[in-house]
Structure formats: C-alpha cells, structure tokens
Tab-separated table of C-alpha atoms and ligand atoms in Angstrom:
chain	number	residue	atom	x	y	z
A	1102	UNK	CA	-6.010	30.958	-17.761
A	1103	UNK	CA	-4.138	29.093	-15.065
A	1104	UNK	CA	-2.774	30.004	-11.658
A	1105	UNK	CA	-1.016	26.677	-11.209
A	1106	UNK	CA	2.651	26.095	-11.927
A	1107	UNK	CA	4.043	22.633	-11.326
A	1108	UNK	CA	7.405	22.059	-9.664
A	1109	UNK	CA	9.455	20.784	-12.654
A	1110	UNK	CA	12.414	19.606	-10.614
A	1111	UNK	CA	10.371	17.708	-8.058
A	1112	UNK	CA	8.307	16.052	-10.788
A	1113	UNK	CA	11.332	14.957	-12.845
A	1114	UNK	CA	13.289	13.849	-9.798
A	1115	UNK	CA	10.462	11.520	-8.657
A	1116	UNK	CA	9.880	10.242	-12.187
A	1117	UNK	CA	13.591	9.403	-12.515
A	1118	UNK	CA	13.510	7.761	-9.081
A	1119	UNK	CA	10.631	5.494	-10.156
A	1120	UNK	CA	12.851	4.426	-13.064
A	1121	UNK	CA	15.323	2.852	-10.605
A	1122	UNK	CA	12.791	0.176	-9.555
A	1123	UNK	CA	13.552	-2.709	-11.910
A	1124	UNK	CA	16.078	-0.709	-13.940
A	1125	UNK	CA	18.007	-2.699	-16.548
A	1126	UNK	CA	20.394	-0.414	-18.408
A	1127	UNK	CA	18.244	2.355	-19.854
A	1128	UNK	CA	15.139	0.156	-19.674
A	1129	UNK	CA	12.912	-1.195	-16.935
A	1130	UNK	CA	11.726	-4.704	-16.057
A	1131	UNK	CA	8.863	-4.218	-13.585
A	1132	UNK	CA	5.929	-6.479	-14.440
A	1133	UNK	CA	2.997	-6.513	-11.998
A	1134	UNK	CA	3.748	-7.994	-8.578
A	1135	UNK	CA	7.415	-8.656	-9.348
A	1136	UNK	CA	9.735	-7.674	-6.485
A	1137	UNK	CA	10.598	-4.243	-7.988
A	1138	UNK	CA	6.954	-3.581	-8.811
A	1139	UNK	CA	5.851	-4.201	-5.228
A	1140	UNK	CA	8.719	-2.038	-3.918
A	1141	UNK	CA	7.706	0.756	-6.312
A	1142	UNK	CA	4.111	0.541	-5.056
A	1143	UNK	CA	5.218	1.010	-1.452
A	1144	UNK	CA	7.433	3.943	-2.448
A	1145	UNK	CA	4.562	5.536	-4.353
A	1146	UNK	CA	2.140	5.093	-1.476
A	1147	UNK	CA	4.541	6.996	0.773
A	1148	UNK	CA	4.898	9.787	-1.818
A	1149	UNK	CA	1.084	10.015	-1.954
A	1150	UNK	CA	0.846	10.306	1.808
A	1151	UNK	CA	3.412	13.095	1.780
A	1152	UNK	CA	1.176	14.813	-0.765
A	1153	UNK	CA	-1.668	14.838	1.782
A	1154	UNK	CA	-3.600	12.011	0.118
A	1155	UNK	CA	-5.176	9.146	2.077
A	1156	UNK	CA	-3.103	6.427	0.430
A	1157	UNK	CA	-3.382	2.667	0.304
A	1158	UNK	CA	-2.384	-0.347	-1.757
A	1159	UNK	CA	-5.594	-2.269	-2.270
A	1160	UNK	CA	-6.487	-5.954	-2.495
A	1161	UNK	CA	-5.464	-6.266	-6.170
A	1162	UNK	CA	-2.385	-4.038	-5.855
A	1163	UNK	CA	-3.673	-0.683	-7.098
A	1164	UNK	CA	-2.045	2.252	-5.300
A	1165	UNK	CA	-4.763	4.772	-4.586
A	1166	UNK	CA	-4.451	8.203	-3.007
A	1167	UNK	CA	-7.750	9.817	-2.071
A	1168	UNK	CA	-7.969	13.526	-1.488
A	1169	UNK	CA	-9.556	14.403	1.880
A	1170	UNK	CA	-11.423	17.234	0.088
A	1171	UNK	CA	-15.070	16.649	-0.806
A	1172	UNK	CA	-16.009	16.249	-4.470
A	1173	UNK	CA	-16.519	17.028	-7.203
A	1174	UNK	CA	-13.141	15.392	-7.645
A	1175	UNK	CA	-11.020	14.580	-10.642
A	1176	UNK	CA	-9.412	11.175	-10.736
A	1177	UNK	CA	-5.934	11.153	-12.316
A	1178	UNK	CA	-3.762	8.144	-12.988
A	1179	UNK	CA	-2.078	5.580	-15.161
A	1180	UNK	CA	0.040	2.501	-14.343
A	1181	UNK	CA	3.486	1.675	-12.945
A	1182	UNK	CA	3.651	-1.980	-14.017
A	1183	UNK	CA	5.557	-2.694	-17.221
A	1184	UNK	CA	5.848	-5.121	-20.098
A	1185	UNK	CA	8.518	-7.856	-19.671
A	1186	UNK	CA	11.234	-5.685	-21.296
A	1187	UNK	CA	9.986	-2.140	-21.166
A	1188	UNK	CA	10.780	1.516	-21.297
A	1189	UNK	CA	10.758	3.797	-18.274
A	1190	UNK	CA	7.848	6.066	-19.190
A	1191	UNK	CA	4.917	3.921	-20.322
A	1192	UNK	CA	2.406	4.520	-17.508
A	1193	UNK	CA	5.050	5.915	-15.126
A	1194	UNK	CA	4.836	9.370	-16.698
A	1195	UNK	CA	1.082	9.599	-16.145
A	1196	UNK	CA	1.215	8.431	-12.532
A	1197	UNK	CA	3.983	10.841	-11.558
A	1198	UNK	CA	2.344	13.698	-13.461
A	1199	UNK	CA	-0.891	12.965	-11.563
A	1200	UNK	CA	0.931	13.063	-8.237
A	1201	UNK	CA	2.693	16.307	-9.130
A	1202	UNK	CA	-0.632	17.919	-10.062
A	1203	UNK	CA	-2.154	16.835	-6.720
A	1204	UNK	CA	0.828	18.300	-4.842
A	1205	UNK	CA	0.757	21.534	-6.799
A	1206	UNK	CA	-2.975	22.050	-6.262
A	1207	UNK	CA	-2.597	21.561	-2.531
A	1208	UNK	CA	0.275	24.045	-2.215
A	1209	UNK	CA	-1.405	26.975	-3.880
A	1210	UNK	CA	-4.105	28.712	-1.841
A	1211	UNK	CA	-6.381	29.331	-4.803
A	1212	UNK	CA	-6.619	25.628	-5.607
A	1213	UNK	CA	-6.029	24.001	-2.211
A	1214	UNK	CA	-9.753	23.261	-1.818
A	1215	UNK	CA	-9.968	21.283	-5.088
A	1216	UNK	CA	-10.075	17.489	-4.892
A	1217	UNK	CA	-7.788	15.273	-6.970
A	1218	UNK	CA	-7.461	11.515	-6.355
A	1219	UNK	CA	-4.450	9.698	-7.815
A	1220	UNK	CA	-4.233	6.056	-8.932
A	1221	UNK	CA	-1.603	3.676	-10.179
A	1222	UNK	CA	-3.853	0.962	-11.620
A	1223	UNK	CA	-2.289	-2.474	-11.395
A	1224	UNK	CA	-1.607	-4.709	-14.385
A	1225	UNK	CA	-2.531	-2.454	-17.262
A	1226	UNK	CA	0.073	-4.471	-19.164
A	1227	UNK	CA	-1.652	-7.796	-18.510
A	1228	UNK	CA	1.026	-9.868	-16.774
A	1229	UNK	CA	-1.949	-11.578	-15.096
A	1230	UNK	CA	-5.188	-9.878	-16.206
A	1231	UNK	CA	-5.010	-6.793	-18.414
A	1232	UNK	CA	-6.511	-3.634	-16.846
A	1233	UNK	CA	-7.064	-5.509	-13.561
A	1234	UNK	CA	-6.810	-2.406	-11.360
A	1235	UNK	CA	-9.003	-0.081	-13.386
A	1236	UNK	CA	-11.547	-2.830	-14.061
A	1237	UNK	CA	-11.695	-3.755	-10.389
A	1238	UNK	CA	-12.189	-0.094	-9.380
A	1239	UNK	CA	-14.972	0.320	-11.939
A	1240	UNK	CA	-16.766	-2.892	-10.910
A	1241	UNK	CA	-16.084	-4.349	-14.359
A	1242	UNK	CA	-13.678	-7.159	-13.440
A	1243	UNK	CA	-15.046	-10.701	-13.469
A	1244	UNK	CA	-13.932	-11.570	-9.924
A	1245	UNK	CA	-13.897	-15.324	-10.559
A	1246	UNK	CA	-11.016	-14.782	-13.013
A	1247	UNK	CA	-8.914	-13.363	-10.173
A	1248	UNK	CA	-8.905	-16.756	-8.456
A	1249	UNK	CA	-7.699	-18.639	-11.522
A	1250	UNK	CA	-5.474	-16.148	-13.375
A	1251	UNK	CA	-1.876	-17.251	-13.902
A	1252	UNK	CA	0.925	-14.799	-14.638
A	1253	UNK	CA	3.520	-14.862	-17.383
A	1254	UNK	CA	5.932	-15.959	-14.633
A	1255	UNK	CA	3.755	-19.020	-13.875
A	1256	UNK	CA	2.529	-17.759	-10.488
A	1257	UNK	CA	-1.159	-17.701	-9.617
A	1258	UNK	CA	-2.389	-14.118	-9.236
A	1259	UNK	CA	-3.783	-14.881	-5.781
A	1260	UNK	CA	-0.433	-16.360	-4.720
A	1261	UNK	CA	1.458	-13.310	-6.012
A	1262	UNK	CA	-0.945	-10.981	-4.161
A	1263	UNK	CA	-0.503	-12.999	-0.957
A	1264	UNK	CA	3.298	-12.924	-1.374
A	1265	UNK	CA	3.067	-9.144	-1.679
A	1266	UNK	CA	1.133	-9.061	1.608
A	1267	UNK	CA	-2.075	-7.819	-0.028
A	1268	UNK	CA	-4.451	-10.737	0.617
A	1269	UNK	CA	-7.537	-9.745	2.564
A	1270	UNK	CA	-7.128	-5.991	2.085
A	1271	UNK	CA	-10.115	-3.897	0.998
A	1272	UNK	CA	-10.675	-3.365	-2.708
A	1273	UNK	CA	-10.809	0.288	-3.804
A	1274	UNK	CA	-14.119	0.914	-5.559
A	1275	UNK	CA	-15.484	3.898	-7.403
A	1276	UNK	CA	-17.570	6.205	-5.208
A	1277	UNK	CA	-20.699	7.173	-7.095
A	1278	UNK	CA	-21.260	10.923	-7.277
A	1279	UNK	CA	-17.671	11.870	-6.380
A	1280	UNK	CA	-16.045	12.288	-9.782
A	1281	UNK	CA	-16.242	14.991	-12.425
A	1282	UNK	CA	-14.114	12.705	-14.567
A	1283	UNK	CA	-10.856	10.863	-15.182
A	1284	UNK	CA	-7.743	12.277	-16.846
A	1285	UNK	CA	-4.677	10.326	-17.915
A	1286	UNK	CA	-1.414	11.692	-19.264
A	1287	UNK	CA	0.733	9.246	-21.237
A	1288	UNK	CA	3.570	9.069	-23.717
A	1289	UNK	CA	2.287	8.718	-27.278
A	1290	UNK	CA	4.218	5.464	-27.921
A	1291	UNK	CA	4.008	6.143	-31.660
A	1292	UNK	CA	5.619	8.406	-34.287
A	1293	UNK	CA	2.949	10.992	-35.121
A	1294	UNK	CA	3.631	13.866	-32.684
A	1295	UNK	CA	7.362	13.907	-33.341
A	1296	UNK	CA	6.965	13.540	-37.111
A	1297	UNK	CA	4.623	16.543	-37.290
A	1298	UNK	CA	6.555	18.653	-34.792
A	1299	UNK	CA	3.681	18.668	-32.272
A	1300	UNK	CA	4.323	18.616	-28.524
A	1301	UNK	CA	0.924	17.597	-27.125
A	1302	UNK	CA	-1.673	15.138	-28.407
A	1303	UNK	CA	-5.268	15.493	-27.225
A	1304	UNK	CA	-6.783	12.031	-27.494
A	1305	UNK	CA	-10.106	11.671	-29.315
A	1306	UNK	CA	-10.587	7.882	-29.256
A	1307	UNK	CA	-8.774	4.825	-27.943
A	1308	UNK	CA	-8.499	1.714	-30.097
A	1309	UNK	CA	-10.171	-1.573	-29.271
A	1310	UNK	CA	-7.945	-4.597	-28.734
A	1311	UNK	CA	-8.838	-8.210	-29.451
A	1312	UNK	CA	-6.526	-11.149	-29.056
A	1313	UNK	CA	-7.057	-14.597	-30.530
A	1314	UNK	CA	-5.317	-17.846	-29.746
A	1315	UNK	CA	-4.891	-20.140	-32.764
A	1316	UNK	CA	-3.932	-23.746	-32.110
A	1317	UNK	CA	-2.497	-26.099	-34.727
A	1318	UNK	CA	-2.463	-29.852	-34.183
A	1319	UNK	CA	-0.311	-32.104	-36.369
A	1320	UNK	CA	1.766	-35.185	-35.705
A	1321	UNK	CA	5.097	-35.064	-33.908
A	1322	UNK	CA	7.787	-37.130	-35.611
A	1323	UNK	CA	11.475	-37.497	-36.390
A	1324	UNK	CA	12.932	-34.578	-38.374
A	1325	UNK	CA	15.435	-36.762	-40.230
A	1326	UNK	CA	13.493	-39.891	-41.176
A	1327	UNK	CA	10.040	-38.551	-42.063
A	1328	UNK	CA	9.763	-37.767	-45.804
A	1329	UNK	CA	8.358	-34.316	-46.576
A	1330	UNK	CA	5.093	-35.557	-48.155
A	1331	UNK	CA	4.323	-37.652	-45.052
A	1332	UNK	CA	4.641	-34.851	-42.552
A	1333	UNK	CA	1.878	-33.224	-40.544
A	1334	UNK	CA	3.938	-30.271	-39.394
A	1335	UNK	CA	1.981	-27.972	-37.070
A	1336	UNK	CA	4.772	-25.365	-37.155
A	1337	UNK	CA	4.693	-25.079	-40.919
A	1338	UNK	CA	0.891	-24.713	-40.827
A	1339	UNK	CA	1.280	-21.902	-38.310
A	1340	UNK	CA	3.781	-20.030	-40.474
A	1341	UNK	CA	1.542	-20.395	-43.524
A	1342	UNK	CA	-1.413	-19.142	-41.494
A	1343	UNK	CA	0.488	-16.038	-40.378
A	1344	UNK	CA	1.356	-15.360	-44.016
A	1345	UNK	CA	-2.338	-15.687	-44.950
A	1346	UNK	CA	-3.232	-13.119	-42.284
A	1347	UNK	CA	-0.625	-10.703	-43.650
A	1348	UNK	CA	-2.008	-11.212	-47.167
A	1349	UNK	CA	-5.719	-11.013	-46.305
A	1350	UNK	CA	-5.960	-8.337	-43.580
A	1351	UNK	CA	-4.734	-5.468	-45.821
A	1352	UNK	CA	-7.711	-6.155	-48.128
A	1353	UNK	CA	-10.176	-5.191	-45.388
A	1354	UNK	CA	-8.076	-3.064	-43.006
A	1355	UNK	CA	-8.773	0.601	-42.235
A	1356	UNK	CA	-6.228	3.416	-42.037
A	1357	UNK	CA	-5.412	2.698	-38.375
A	1358	UNK	CA	-5.868	-1.077	-38.304
A	1359	UNK	CA	-2.853	-2.940	-36.936
A	1360	UNK	CA	-2.241	-6.614	-36.235
A	1361	UNK	CA	0.566	-8.547	-34.577
A	1362	UNK	CA	1.589	-12.176	-34.258
A	1363	UNK	CA	3.242	-11.498	-30.907
A	1364	UNK	CA	3.703	-14.972	-29.487
A	1365	UNK	CA	4.469	-18.210	-31.280
A	1366	UNK	CA	5.178	-21.536	-29.605
A	1367	UNK	CA	6.180	-24.793	-31.237
A	1368	UNK	CA	5.775	-28.033	-29.355
A	1369	UNK	CA	8.198	-29.485	-28.491
A	1370	UNK	CA	10.325	-26.760	-30.123
A	1371	UNK	CA	13.452	-28.827	-30.844
A	1372	UNK	CA	15.679	-28.752	-33.917
A	1373	UNK	CA	15.294	-32.451	-34.659
A	1374	UNK	CA	11.574	-32.845	-34.029
A	1375	UNK	CA	8.701	-32.018	-36.391
A	1376	UNK	CA	6.361	-29.907	-34.231
A	1377	UNK	CA	3.243	-31.873	-33.327
A	1378	UNK	CA	1.463	-28.794	-32.006
A	1379	UNK	CA	1.854	-25.052	-32.368
A	1380	UNK	CA	0.207	-21.995	-30.890
A	1381	UNK	CA	-0.076	-18.447	-32.159
A	1382	UNK	CA	-1.322	-15.327	-30.412
A	1383	UNK	CA	-2.752	-12.882	-32.924
A	1384	UNK	CA	-3.792	-9.437	-31.729
A	1385	UNK	CA	-5.551	-6.787	-33.781
A	1386	UNK	CA	-6.610	-3.228	-33.041
A	1387	UNK	CA	-8.767	-0.560	-34.609
A	1388	UNK	CA	-10.571	2.595	-33.443
A	1389	UNK	CA	-13.930	1.194	-34.702
A	1390	UNK	CA	-15.858	-1.838	-33.358
A	1391	UNK	CA	-17.284	-2.729	-36.781
A	1392	UNK	CA	-13.817	-3.110	-38.217
A	1393	UNK	CA	-12.814	-5.277	-35.247
A	1394	UNK	CA	-15.821	-7.525	-35.965
A	1395	UNK	CA	-14.806	-7.879	-39.618
A	1396	UNK	CA	-11.214	-8.790	-38.713
A	1397	UNK	CA	-12.377	-11.324	-36.157
A	1398	UNK	CA	-14.740	-12.962	-38.656
A	1399	UNK	CA	-11.928	-13.149	-41.211
A	1400	UNK	CA	-9.684	-14.980	-38.720
A	1401	UNK	CA	-12.413	-17.536	-38.058
A	1402	UNK	CA	-12.917	-18.003	-41.829
A	1403	UNK	CA	-9.202	-18.429	-42.499
A	1404	UNK	CA	-8.925	-20.891	-39.600
A	1405	UNK	CA	-11.844	-22.919	-40.972
A	1406	UNK	CA	-10.241	-22.935	-44.451
A	1407	UNK	CA	-6.893	-24.094	-43.048
A	1408	UNK	CA	-8.450	-26.785	-40.860
A	1409	UNK	CA	-7.804	-30.178	-42.501
A	1410	UNK	CA	-4.770	-32.452	-42.309
A	1411	UNK	CA	-3.583	-30.177	-39.570
A	1412	UNK	CA	-6.252	-29.273	-37.022
A	1413	UNK	CA	-6.752	-25.510	-36.668
A	1414	UNK	CA	-8.799	-24.005	-33.871
A	1415	UNK	CA	-9.260	-20.258	-33.231
A	1416	UNK	CA	-10.393	-19.043	-29.802
A	1417	UNK	CA	-10.998	-15.531	-28.488
A	1418	UNK	CA	-8.745	-14.727	-25.525
A	1419	UNK	CA	-10.289	-12.991	-22.501
A	1420	UNK	CA	-9.484	-9.327	-21.961
A	1421	UNK	CA	-11.044	-7.832	-25.088
A	1422	UNK	CA	-11.439	-4.069	-24.903
A	1423	UNK	CA	-13.723	-2.152	-27.214
A	1424	UNK	CA	-12.802	1.158	-28.860
A	1425	UNK	CA	-14.057	4.126	-26.889
A	1426	UNK	CA	-14.484	7.863	-27.515
A	1427	UNK	CA	-13.115	10.388	-25.056
A	1428	UNK	CA	-15.559	12.821	-23.435
A	1429	UNK	CA	-16.083	15.890	-25.659
A	1430	UNK	CA	-16.226	18.442	-22.819
A	1431	UNK	CA	-13.152	17.171	-21.016
A	1432	UNK	CA	-11.304	16.826	-24.291
A	1433	UNK	CA	-12.024	20.479	-25.112
A	1434	UNK	CA	-10.695	21.547	-21.686
A	1435	UNK	CA	-7.505	19.576	-22.311
A	1436	UNK	CA	-7.285	21.160	-25.779
A	1437	UNK	CA	-7.641	24.642	-24.284
A	1438	UNK	CA	-4.864	23.867	-21.781
A	1439	UNK	CA	-2.666	22.564	-24.621
A	1440	UNK	CA	-3.290	25.733	-26.646
A	1441	UNK	CA	-2.394	27.940	-23.707
A	1442	UNK	CA	0.984	26.213	-23.099
A	1443	UNK	CA	1.869	25.061	-26.630
A	1444	UNK	CA	0.041	27.410	-29.009
A	1445	UNK	CA	-0.436	25.812	-32.454
A	1446	UNK	CA	1.801	22.953	-31.378
A	1447	UNK	CA	-0.730	20.332	-30.411
A	1448	UNK	CA	-3.131	18.073	-32.255
A	1449	UNK	CA	-6.248	15.961	-31.708
A	1450	UNK	CA	-5.447	12.292	-32.380
A	1451	UNK	CA	-6.653	8.746	-31.701
A	1452	UNK	CA	-4.636	6.428	-29.465
A	1453	UNK	CA	-3.270	3.233	-30.991
A	1454	UNK	CA	-2.278	1.922	-27.567
A	1455	UNK	CA	-4.678	0.677	-24.937
A	1456	UNK	CA	-5.044	2.656	-21.713
A	1457	UNK	CA	-6.835	2.437	-18.378
A	1458	UNK	CA	-8.783	5.488	-19.574
A	1459	UNK	CA	-10.777	3.235	-21.883
A	1460	UNK	CA	-12.001	1.291	-18.859
A	1461	UNK	CA	-12.678	4.411	-16.755
A	1462	UNK	CA	-14.566	5.909	-19.727
A	1463	UNK	CA	-17.247	3.254	-19.226
A	1464	UNK	CA	-18.028	4.731	-15.793
A	1465	UNK	CA	-17.235	8.439	-15.998
A	1466	UNK	CA	-16.289	11.174	-18.501
A	1467	UNK	CA	-12.634	10.545	-19.425
A	1468	UNK	CA	-9.895	12.193	-21.461
A	1469	UNK	CA	-6.184	11.799	-22.181
A	1470	UNK	CA	-3.204	13.767	-23.335
A	1471	UNK	CA	0.000	12.552	-24.990
A	1472	UNK	CA	3.575	13.798	-25.106
A	1473	UNK	CA	5.909	12.785	-27.973
A	1474	UNK	CA	7.900	9.547	-27.930
A	1475	UNK	CA	11.394	9.943	-29.344
A	1476	UNK	CA	11.616	7.899	-32.564
A	1477	UNK	CA	8.097	6.594	-31.880
A	1478	UNK	CA	9.622	3.783	-29.791
A	1479	UNK	CA	7.786	2.111	-26.897
A	1480	UNK	CA	7.472	-1.324	-25.243
A	1481	UNK	CA	11.246	-1.370	-25.609
A	1482	UNK	CA	14.222	-0.337	-23.465
A	1483	UNK	CA	14.907	2.589	-25.829
A	1484	UNK	CA	11.560	4.334	-25.075
A	1485	UNK	CA	12.194	7.989	-24.192
A	1486	UNK	CA	10.778	11.526	-24.201
A	1487	UNK	CA	12.574	14.865	-23.834
A	1488	UNK	CA	12.448	16.251	-20.280
A	1489	UNK	CA	10.913	19.498	-21.577
A	1490	UNK	CA	8.049	17.547	-23.148
A	1491	UNK	CA	7.448	15.574	-19.932
A	1492	UNK	CA	7.302	18.842	-17.995
A	1493	UNK	CA	5.027	20.442	-20.582
A	1494	UNK	CA	2.648	17.450	-20.474
A	1495	UNK	CA	2.464	17.651	-16.679
A	1496	UNK	CA	1.831	21.402	-16.830
A	1497	UNK	CA	-0.944	20.999	-19.424
A	1498	UNK	CA	-2.521	18.357	-17.178
A	1499	UNK	CA	-2.371	20.733	-14.191
A	1500	UNK	CA	-4.006	23.554	-16.132
A	1501	UNK	CA	-6.739	21.277	-17.474
A	1502	UNK	CA	-7.442	19.934	-13.971
A	1503	UNK	CA	-7.756	23.406	-12.533
A	1504	UNK	CA	-10.132	24.628	-15.210
A	1505	UNK	CA	-12.274	21.481	-15.148
A	1506	UNK	CA	-12.638	21.493	-11.360
A	1507	UNK	CA	-13.384	25.191	-11.207
A	1508	UNK	CA	-16.215	24.655	-13.706
A	1509	UNK	CA	-17.473	21.334	-12.286
A	1510	UNK	CA	-21.106	21.091	-11.191
A	1511	UNK	CA	-21.637	20.107	-7.530
A	1512	UNK	CA	-23.176	16.735	-8.354
A	1513	UNK	CA	-21.078	15.193	-11.115
A	1514	UNK	CA	-22.454	12.510	-13.451
A	1515	UNK	CA	-21.628	8.842	-13.004
A	1516	UNK	CA	-22.681	5.834	-15.033
A	1517	UNK	CA	-23.901	2.522	-13.631
A	1518	UNK	CA	-21.411	-0.412	-13.652
B	351	GLV	C1	-0.800	-1.131	-23.751
B	351	GLV	O1	0.286	-1.203	-23.224
B	351	GLV	C2	-0.983	-1.586	-25.079
B	351	GLV	O2	-0.452	-2.670	-25.403
B	351	GLV	O3	-1.599	-0.872	-25.859
B	352	MN	MN1	2.237	-0.452	-22.379
B	353	MN	MN1	0.661	2.442	-20.812
C-alpha cells in the first residue's frame, strides 16, 4: 500500500527534544506564550524550515510551515501549548508526527511532489482563548475577543503577543481551494485503547464542550461569631450545588457524557471568614448536541431552584465547541492505513477530548487518529505512551497522507467560513 517509511529515530529524537521546553520532572509546563512556549515555537519554526517548508510564526503565535508544492495539499497539525501542569505528549505528538511525515514525503522521490503543510495551532488549551490558532486560521475567531482576552497568568493576550515579538505580523489564513483535508494525530488521553489491547484509534466524532460559570452571592461575615442559622454562606451553597449536579446529571446523561467542576473559588477564601461570594466553573461534554442542550437547560433550572437567600447566577462561558463528525472518506483512508500497519489491532472510536480538528472540520474534510495513553492518564505529568506506539501512529499517519494525496482530485472542496 505504502512506499513511505518514516525515520523513527529522527521523529523520536525531535519529540523528546520538544519535551525539554518547560520540562518539570517527567511533565511539562508550557502554557501558550510562556517563555518556554515561545522558545519552543522558534525551535519548531527552524525545524520546519529545515524540512523545506516556508515557515513562520504568525500574528497570534501559530507556527505554520507551508509546502512550496502546489495543492491539493493536506494540512497536518496539532498544538504545542500545554495545560498548566501537563504531560509531554498532548498535542506535541501530533505536531512532531506531522513534521516527520512532511520530511519523509520530501525525501522519497515517489512522494516528493506531494504537498503537506504543517501547523502548531496556538492555545488549543485555552490559556487565553481556546482554539485561538485554529479558529484564527479558519476565519472563525471573533477578533474583538483578541483585544480583551486575559490569560490565566493575568497578562492581556495582546501584551503577551507583543512581548513575544509577534505584534503586527501577518495572520495565517486558510487558502481556499488548496486543501484536500486536515489530519491530526494525537494521544488518546483516555483508557479505551489500552484496555482493549488496540494500538490505533480512528476517530469518528469529537465531543462538544460547554463551560458554565456559576456565581453565588451571600454575605461575608465572621466565622466565629455568626450563628449557623444566621449565615448566608456562598461557599456552602456552591458545594450543595455541585452535589445537586452530581445527583441530577446521571438521570439524563448518555453513555459518553462527562462533567467536571474544575475550578472553585471562595471569596475571600480565608479560614475565619464566611465566604460572601463563590464561583464555580462547570464543564460538560458529549458527542451529541441535543444532549449538550439538555444538560445546559438542567444547569439553568437547578440554578433557578437554588436562587434564593443566596443569589445564584449561571452564565455560559465563551469558547463553546459543538460536537462534530469526522469526514467519512478521510476516516476510511486512515482506517485502511491502520489496518495495513496494525492488522486487527485498531478501532473506530469517538474522542472525549477536544481537538483543533473539530475547528478545522468546519472548513474542510478532517480526520484524526489516536495512539494509546498508558493508564489512560493525560492533563497530568504522568501522561505517557510507549515509543513503539508513537512510531506506529506516525507511520499510520504517513501512509494515510500518501494514499489520500495520491487519490486527491485537482480542485479540492472547501467550505465557506
Ligand atoms: C483538550 O485539551 C481538552 O480539554 O479536551
Ligand atoms: Mn489537552
Ligand atoms: Mn491536545
């Protein structure tokens, strides 16, 4: 099926090198536009240039390497920014696999004329604005938000971009008519592949993600002198609300529904003060939009029920992403590549994590493949994958790219922004 063989050692060596930017023990701390993140972007741009790509870091920080070959092209990518305390492979694997595929194609005469562009989309993890790079490329980012967005580190996005020397640069934008599609390789970040002894996951759908902010307003007072019946404790109301969510969501949830109270803040958050205000970030995910609507409605109902002595207000946070299906044709090509390298050892599966592919899918046919995560652990220092699985995932990507490009029509489809 394939004539392409990736260079395992080169791929792993660069992937391990990327791990050194922001390394903390076995983990990585490399949120968007932090010092190690910016250094990693410059390093990656140089690697792209060496691979014969026309490389740049754009106005929002995306590292983009464009093949000088004419289309139809495949766009490959993922992200190199991380969560605040992260593993070394989330996003990084897909970017380095993309680069290795571009290098391999160029080196082998039979595929040297094929066009592959490579991207490291900035801020998939939402330190400032989730999916900023892929949304900006696709013309789907509300540009006014860029001026006002503030990062988890308290910096304005525009200030962080200026500090990184990126202010005033051109923004990379999708070229209509160039792309046959987008492919992203990623670690699974969950337990299913490992548990079932599979080595490759071919992604069918990506979950939607909605995040709600719930604010509780009580009365701040002295924790020693205020009798229990006289308290208006916003913190207690928050805890009771979280318990209500955990009791009520299972009654309507689907098989793949998940929800997380990921951030809780008590104001003022002191041992001897009854919290006068409290804030909760509740996120929920599901592969189906209808289910997401039901969950959202239920949160509003529960907030209205709880609203009384303690004020309760629920607000949708920006950055919602809807569930999206992967492109059937591309998905079948990835499946064929998986079968050729891991016969009977791969599976079709939905993604429970969000990915830039769900943004790209709104503009062009898109597909993804997964490799197993050891112990199903991710968004944690302990995230890991066996080297052989990383290499296999990269090889499957290379084979899929070759077969897709060899079959691509001269004028590929694109969808309006
Ligand atoms: C992406 O990192 C996600 O949270 O799914
Ligand atoms: Mn992530
Ligand atoms: Mn990721």
